[in-house]
Coordinates of C-alpha atoms and ligand atoms in Angstrom, one line a residue:
X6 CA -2.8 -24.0 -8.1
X7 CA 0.6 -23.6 -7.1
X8 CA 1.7 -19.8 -5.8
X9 CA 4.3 -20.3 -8.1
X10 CA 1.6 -20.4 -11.1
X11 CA -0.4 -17.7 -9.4
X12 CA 2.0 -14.9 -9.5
X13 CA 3.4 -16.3 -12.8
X14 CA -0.6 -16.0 -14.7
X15 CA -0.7 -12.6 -12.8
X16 CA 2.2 -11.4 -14.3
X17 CA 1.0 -12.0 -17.9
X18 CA -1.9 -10.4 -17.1
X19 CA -1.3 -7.4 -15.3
X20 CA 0.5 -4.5 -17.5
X21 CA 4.7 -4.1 -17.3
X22 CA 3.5 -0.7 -15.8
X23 CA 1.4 -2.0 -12.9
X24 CA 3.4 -3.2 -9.6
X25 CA 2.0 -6.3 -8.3
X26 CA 2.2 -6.3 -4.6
X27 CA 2.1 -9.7 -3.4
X28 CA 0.1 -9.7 0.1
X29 CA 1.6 -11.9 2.3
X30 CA -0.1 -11.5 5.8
X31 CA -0.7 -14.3 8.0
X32 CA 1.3 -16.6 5.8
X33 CA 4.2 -18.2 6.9
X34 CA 8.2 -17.0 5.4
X35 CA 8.1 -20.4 3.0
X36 CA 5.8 -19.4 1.0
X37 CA 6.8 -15.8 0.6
X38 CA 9.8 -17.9 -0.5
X39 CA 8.1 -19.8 -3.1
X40 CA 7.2 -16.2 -4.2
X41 CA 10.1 -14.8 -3.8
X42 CA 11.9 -17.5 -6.0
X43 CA 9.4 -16.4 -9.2
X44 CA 11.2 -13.0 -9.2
X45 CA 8.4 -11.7 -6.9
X46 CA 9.9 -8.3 -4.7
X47 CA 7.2 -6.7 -3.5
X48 CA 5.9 -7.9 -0.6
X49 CA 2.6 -6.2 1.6
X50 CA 2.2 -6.6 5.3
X51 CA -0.7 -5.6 7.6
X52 CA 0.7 -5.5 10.8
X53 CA 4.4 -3.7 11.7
X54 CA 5.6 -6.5 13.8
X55 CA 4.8 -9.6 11.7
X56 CA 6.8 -7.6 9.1
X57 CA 9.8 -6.9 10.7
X58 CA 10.1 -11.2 11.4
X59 CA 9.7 -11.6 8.1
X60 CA 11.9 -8.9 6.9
X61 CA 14.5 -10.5 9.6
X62 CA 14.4 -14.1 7.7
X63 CA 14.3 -12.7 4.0
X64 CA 16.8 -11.3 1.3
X65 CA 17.7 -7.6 1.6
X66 CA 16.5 -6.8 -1.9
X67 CA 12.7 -7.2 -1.0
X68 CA 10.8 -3.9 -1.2
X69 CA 8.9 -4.1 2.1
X70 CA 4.9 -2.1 2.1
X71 CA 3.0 -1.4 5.3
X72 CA -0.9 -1.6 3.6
X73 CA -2.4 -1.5 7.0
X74 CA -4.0 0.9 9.5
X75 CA 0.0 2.1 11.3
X76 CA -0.5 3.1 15.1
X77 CA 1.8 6.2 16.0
X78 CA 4.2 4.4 18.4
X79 CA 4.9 1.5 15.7
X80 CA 6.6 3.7 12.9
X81 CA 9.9 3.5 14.8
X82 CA 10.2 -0.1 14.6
X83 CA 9.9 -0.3 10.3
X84 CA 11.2 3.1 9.9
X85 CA 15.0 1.5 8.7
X86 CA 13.4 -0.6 6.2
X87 CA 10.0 0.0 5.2
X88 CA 9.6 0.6 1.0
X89 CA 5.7 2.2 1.4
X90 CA 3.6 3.4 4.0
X91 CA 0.0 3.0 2.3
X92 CA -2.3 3.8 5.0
X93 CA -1.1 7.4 6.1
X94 CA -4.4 9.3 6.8
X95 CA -3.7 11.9 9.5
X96 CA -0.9 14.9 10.0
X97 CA 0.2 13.7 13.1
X98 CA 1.1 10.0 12.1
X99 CA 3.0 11.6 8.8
X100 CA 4.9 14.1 11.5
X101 CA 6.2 10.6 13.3
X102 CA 7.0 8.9 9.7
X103 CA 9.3 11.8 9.5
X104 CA 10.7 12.4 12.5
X105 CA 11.4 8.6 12.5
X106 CA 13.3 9.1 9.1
X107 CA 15.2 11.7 9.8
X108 CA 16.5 9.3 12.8
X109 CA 17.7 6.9 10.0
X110 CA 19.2 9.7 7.8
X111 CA 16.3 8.3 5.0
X112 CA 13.3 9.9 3.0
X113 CA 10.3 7.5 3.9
X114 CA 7.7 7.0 1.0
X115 CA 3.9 7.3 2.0
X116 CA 0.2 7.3 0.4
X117 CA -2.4 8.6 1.6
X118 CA -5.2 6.8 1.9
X119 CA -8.2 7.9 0.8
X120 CA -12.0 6.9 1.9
X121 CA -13.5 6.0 -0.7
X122 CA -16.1 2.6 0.6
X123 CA -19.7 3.4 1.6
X124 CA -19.1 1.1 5.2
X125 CA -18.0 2.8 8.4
X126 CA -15.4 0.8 9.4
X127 CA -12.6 2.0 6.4
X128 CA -9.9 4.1 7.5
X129 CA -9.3 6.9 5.1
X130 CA -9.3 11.0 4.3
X131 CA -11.6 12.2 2.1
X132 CA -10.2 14.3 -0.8
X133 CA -10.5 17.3 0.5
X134 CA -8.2 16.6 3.3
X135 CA -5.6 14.6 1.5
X136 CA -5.1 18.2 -0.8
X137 CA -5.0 20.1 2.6
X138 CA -2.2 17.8 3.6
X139 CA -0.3 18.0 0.7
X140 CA -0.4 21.8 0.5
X141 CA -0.1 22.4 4.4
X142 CA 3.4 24.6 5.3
X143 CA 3.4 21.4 8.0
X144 CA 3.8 18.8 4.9
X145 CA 6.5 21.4 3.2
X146 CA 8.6 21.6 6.3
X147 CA 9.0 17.7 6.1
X148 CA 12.4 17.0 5.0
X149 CA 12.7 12.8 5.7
X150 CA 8.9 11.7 4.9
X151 CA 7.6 12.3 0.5
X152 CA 3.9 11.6 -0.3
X153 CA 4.1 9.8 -3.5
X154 CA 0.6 9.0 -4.3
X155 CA -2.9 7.7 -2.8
X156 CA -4.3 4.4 -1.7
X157 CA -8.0 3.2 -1.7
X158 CA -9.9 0.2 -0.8
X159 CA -12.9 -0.1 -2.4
X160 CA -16.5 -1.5 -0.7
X161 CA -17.0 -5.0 -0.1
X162 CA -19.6 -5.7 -2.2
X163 CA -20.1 -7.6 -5.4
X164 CA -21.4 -4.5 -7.0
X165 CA -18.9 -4.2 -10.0
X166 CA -20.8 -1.2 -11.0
X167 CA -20.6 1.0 -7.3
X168 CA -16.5 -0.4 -7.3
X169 CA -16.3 1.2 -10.4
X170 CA -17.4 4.3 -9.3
X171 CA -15.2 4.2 -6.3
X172 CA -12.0 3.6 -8.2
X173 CA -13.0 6.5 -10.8
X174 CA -13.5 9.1 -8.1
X175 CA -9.9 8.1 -6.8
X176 CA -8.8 8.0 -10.5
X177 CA -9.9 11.6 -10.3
X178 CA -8.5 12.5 -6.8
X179 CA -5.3 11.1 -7.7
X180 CA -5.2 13.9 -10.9
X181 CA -6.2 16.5 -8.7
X182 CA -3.3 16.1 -6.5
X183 CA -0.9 15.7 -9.4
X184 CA -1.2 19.1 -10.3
X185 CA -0.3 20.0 -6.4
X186 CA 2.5 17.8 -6.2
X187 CA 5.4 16.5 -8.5
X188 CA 6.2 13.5 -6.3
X189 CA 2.7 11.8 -6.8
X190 CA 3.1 9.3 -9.1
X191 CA 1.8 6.0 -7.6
X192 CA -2.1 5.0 -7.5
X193 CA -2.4 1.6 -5.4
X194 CA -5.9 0.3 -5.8
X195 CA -7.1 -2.9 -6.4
X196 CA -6.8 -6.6 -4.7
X197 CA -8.0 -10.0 -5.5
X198 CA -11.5 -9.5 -6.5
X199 CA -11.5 -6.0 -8.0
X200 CA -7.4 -5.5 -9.5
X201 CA -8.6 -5.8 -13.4
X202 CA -11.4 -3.5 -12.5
X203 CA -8.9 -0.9 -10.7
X204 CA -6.2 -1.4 -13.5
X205 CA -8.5 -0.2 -15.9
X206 CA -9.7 2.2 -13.8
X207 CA -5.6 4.0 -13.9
X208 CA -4.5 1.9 -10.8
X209 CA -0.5 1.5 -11.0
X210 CA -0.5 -0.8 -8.4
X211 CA -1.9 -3.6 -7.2
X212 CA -2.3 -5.1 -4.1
X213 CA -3.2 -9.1 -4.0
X214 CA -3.0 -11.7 -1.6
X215 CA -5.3 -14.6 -1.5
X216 CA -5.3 -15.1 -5.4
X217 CA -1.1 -15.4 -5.1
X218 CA -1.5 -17.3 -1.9
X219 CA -5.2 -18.8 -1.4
X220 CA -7.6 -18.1 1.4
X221 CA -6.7 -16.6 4.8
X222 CA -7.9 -18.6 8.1
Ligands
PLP312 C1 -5.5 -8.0 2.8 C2 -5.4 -6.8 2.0 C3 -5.3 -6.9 0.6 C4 -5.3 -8.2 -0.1 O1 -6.5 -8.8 -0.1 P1 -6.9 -10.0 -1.1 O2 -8.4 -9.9 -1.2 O3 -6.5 -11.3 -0.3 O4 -6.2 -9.8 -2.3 C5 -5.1 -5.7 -0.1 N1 -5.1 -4.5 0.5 C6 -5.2 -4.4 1.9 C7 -5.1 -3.0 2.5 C8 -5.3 -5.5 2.7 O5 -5.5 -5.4 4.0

């Protein structure tokens, strides 16, 4: 199937509420193009600099996310552009996301992301940090970075039932920190394999690559 058919199938069946993020990395700019040319605007990268050389060769009006782990010393280079920083999970890096906005006169938008897979490897806060953040006089005195919500990645597994439970204690993370924080209003969970699973689960958006674009090498 074409990417063209992909997003358009996707976009019957995802809500009008949900934001489909279309996960481009490793692919080359034509097919973002191809996307692009369904009315497609959201586009998710991995890695900062594969992003900018994208953002370089593409229209203006695409709303650029970062989804991927962001090293300190990066932030400078997407800090002009970038829509979404998904993977904020310490103080220090949110510091740099604002100091790096404030050098570009703009209010950076950022999720935390949240731990919520059984394996090792995931990057993440657990809850009870994420609300420590978002109440810290640190985070108040921020005047060019906004938390606007939380991010997750659920365990890879095939265990519909565990990624269930994952998304719902997310669901329930995300609810606590509404009542912290006005600006939370986005819950990005989901890609591929589990979206429908998330959606259902209150995800608002939705992060999907190789269904759009096929398998990564
Ligand atoms: C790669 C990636 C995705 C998309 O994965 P697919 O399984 O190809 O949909 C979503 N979120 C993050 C954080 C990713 O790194």
């Amino acid at each position: 199937m074409s990417i063209t058919t992909n997003i358009l199938n996707l976009n019957k069946e995802i809500p009008a509420d949900v934001v489909l993020i279309a996960v481009s990395k490793t692919k080359p700019v034509y097919a973002l193009k191809e996307a692009f040319d369904t009315g497609q605007r959201h586009f998710g990268e991995n890695k900062v600099q594969e992003m900018i050389d994208k953002q370089t060769q593409m229209s203006h009006e695409i709303c650029w996310h970062m989804i991927g782990h962001v090293q300190r010393n990066k932030v400078k280079y997407m800090a002009s552009f970038v829509h979404l920083i998904h993977g904020v999970d310490n103080l220090p890096l949110l510091m740099e996301i604002n100091k790096q906005g404030h050098k570009n006169n703009r209010v950076i938008d950022c999720l935390l992301q949240i731990k919520i897979a059984q394996e090792e490897t995931k990057f993440g806060l657990n809850a009870e940090a994420a609300t420590d953040i978002l109440e810290s006089e640190a985070y108040m005195a921020m005047t060019n970075v906004r938390i606007v919500g939380l991010m997750g990645m659920a365990s890879f597994t095939s265990n519909r039932a565990q990624i269930k439970q994952e998304f719902e204690f997310l669901k329930v993370t995300f609810d606590r920190c509404i009542g912290i924080d006005q600006n939370i209003k986005i819950l990005s969970m989901g890609m591929s394999s589990d979206y429908d699973l998330a959606i259902s689960c209150g995800s608002n958006m939705v992060r999907v690559g190789s269904k759009i674009f096929g398998e990564r090498q």
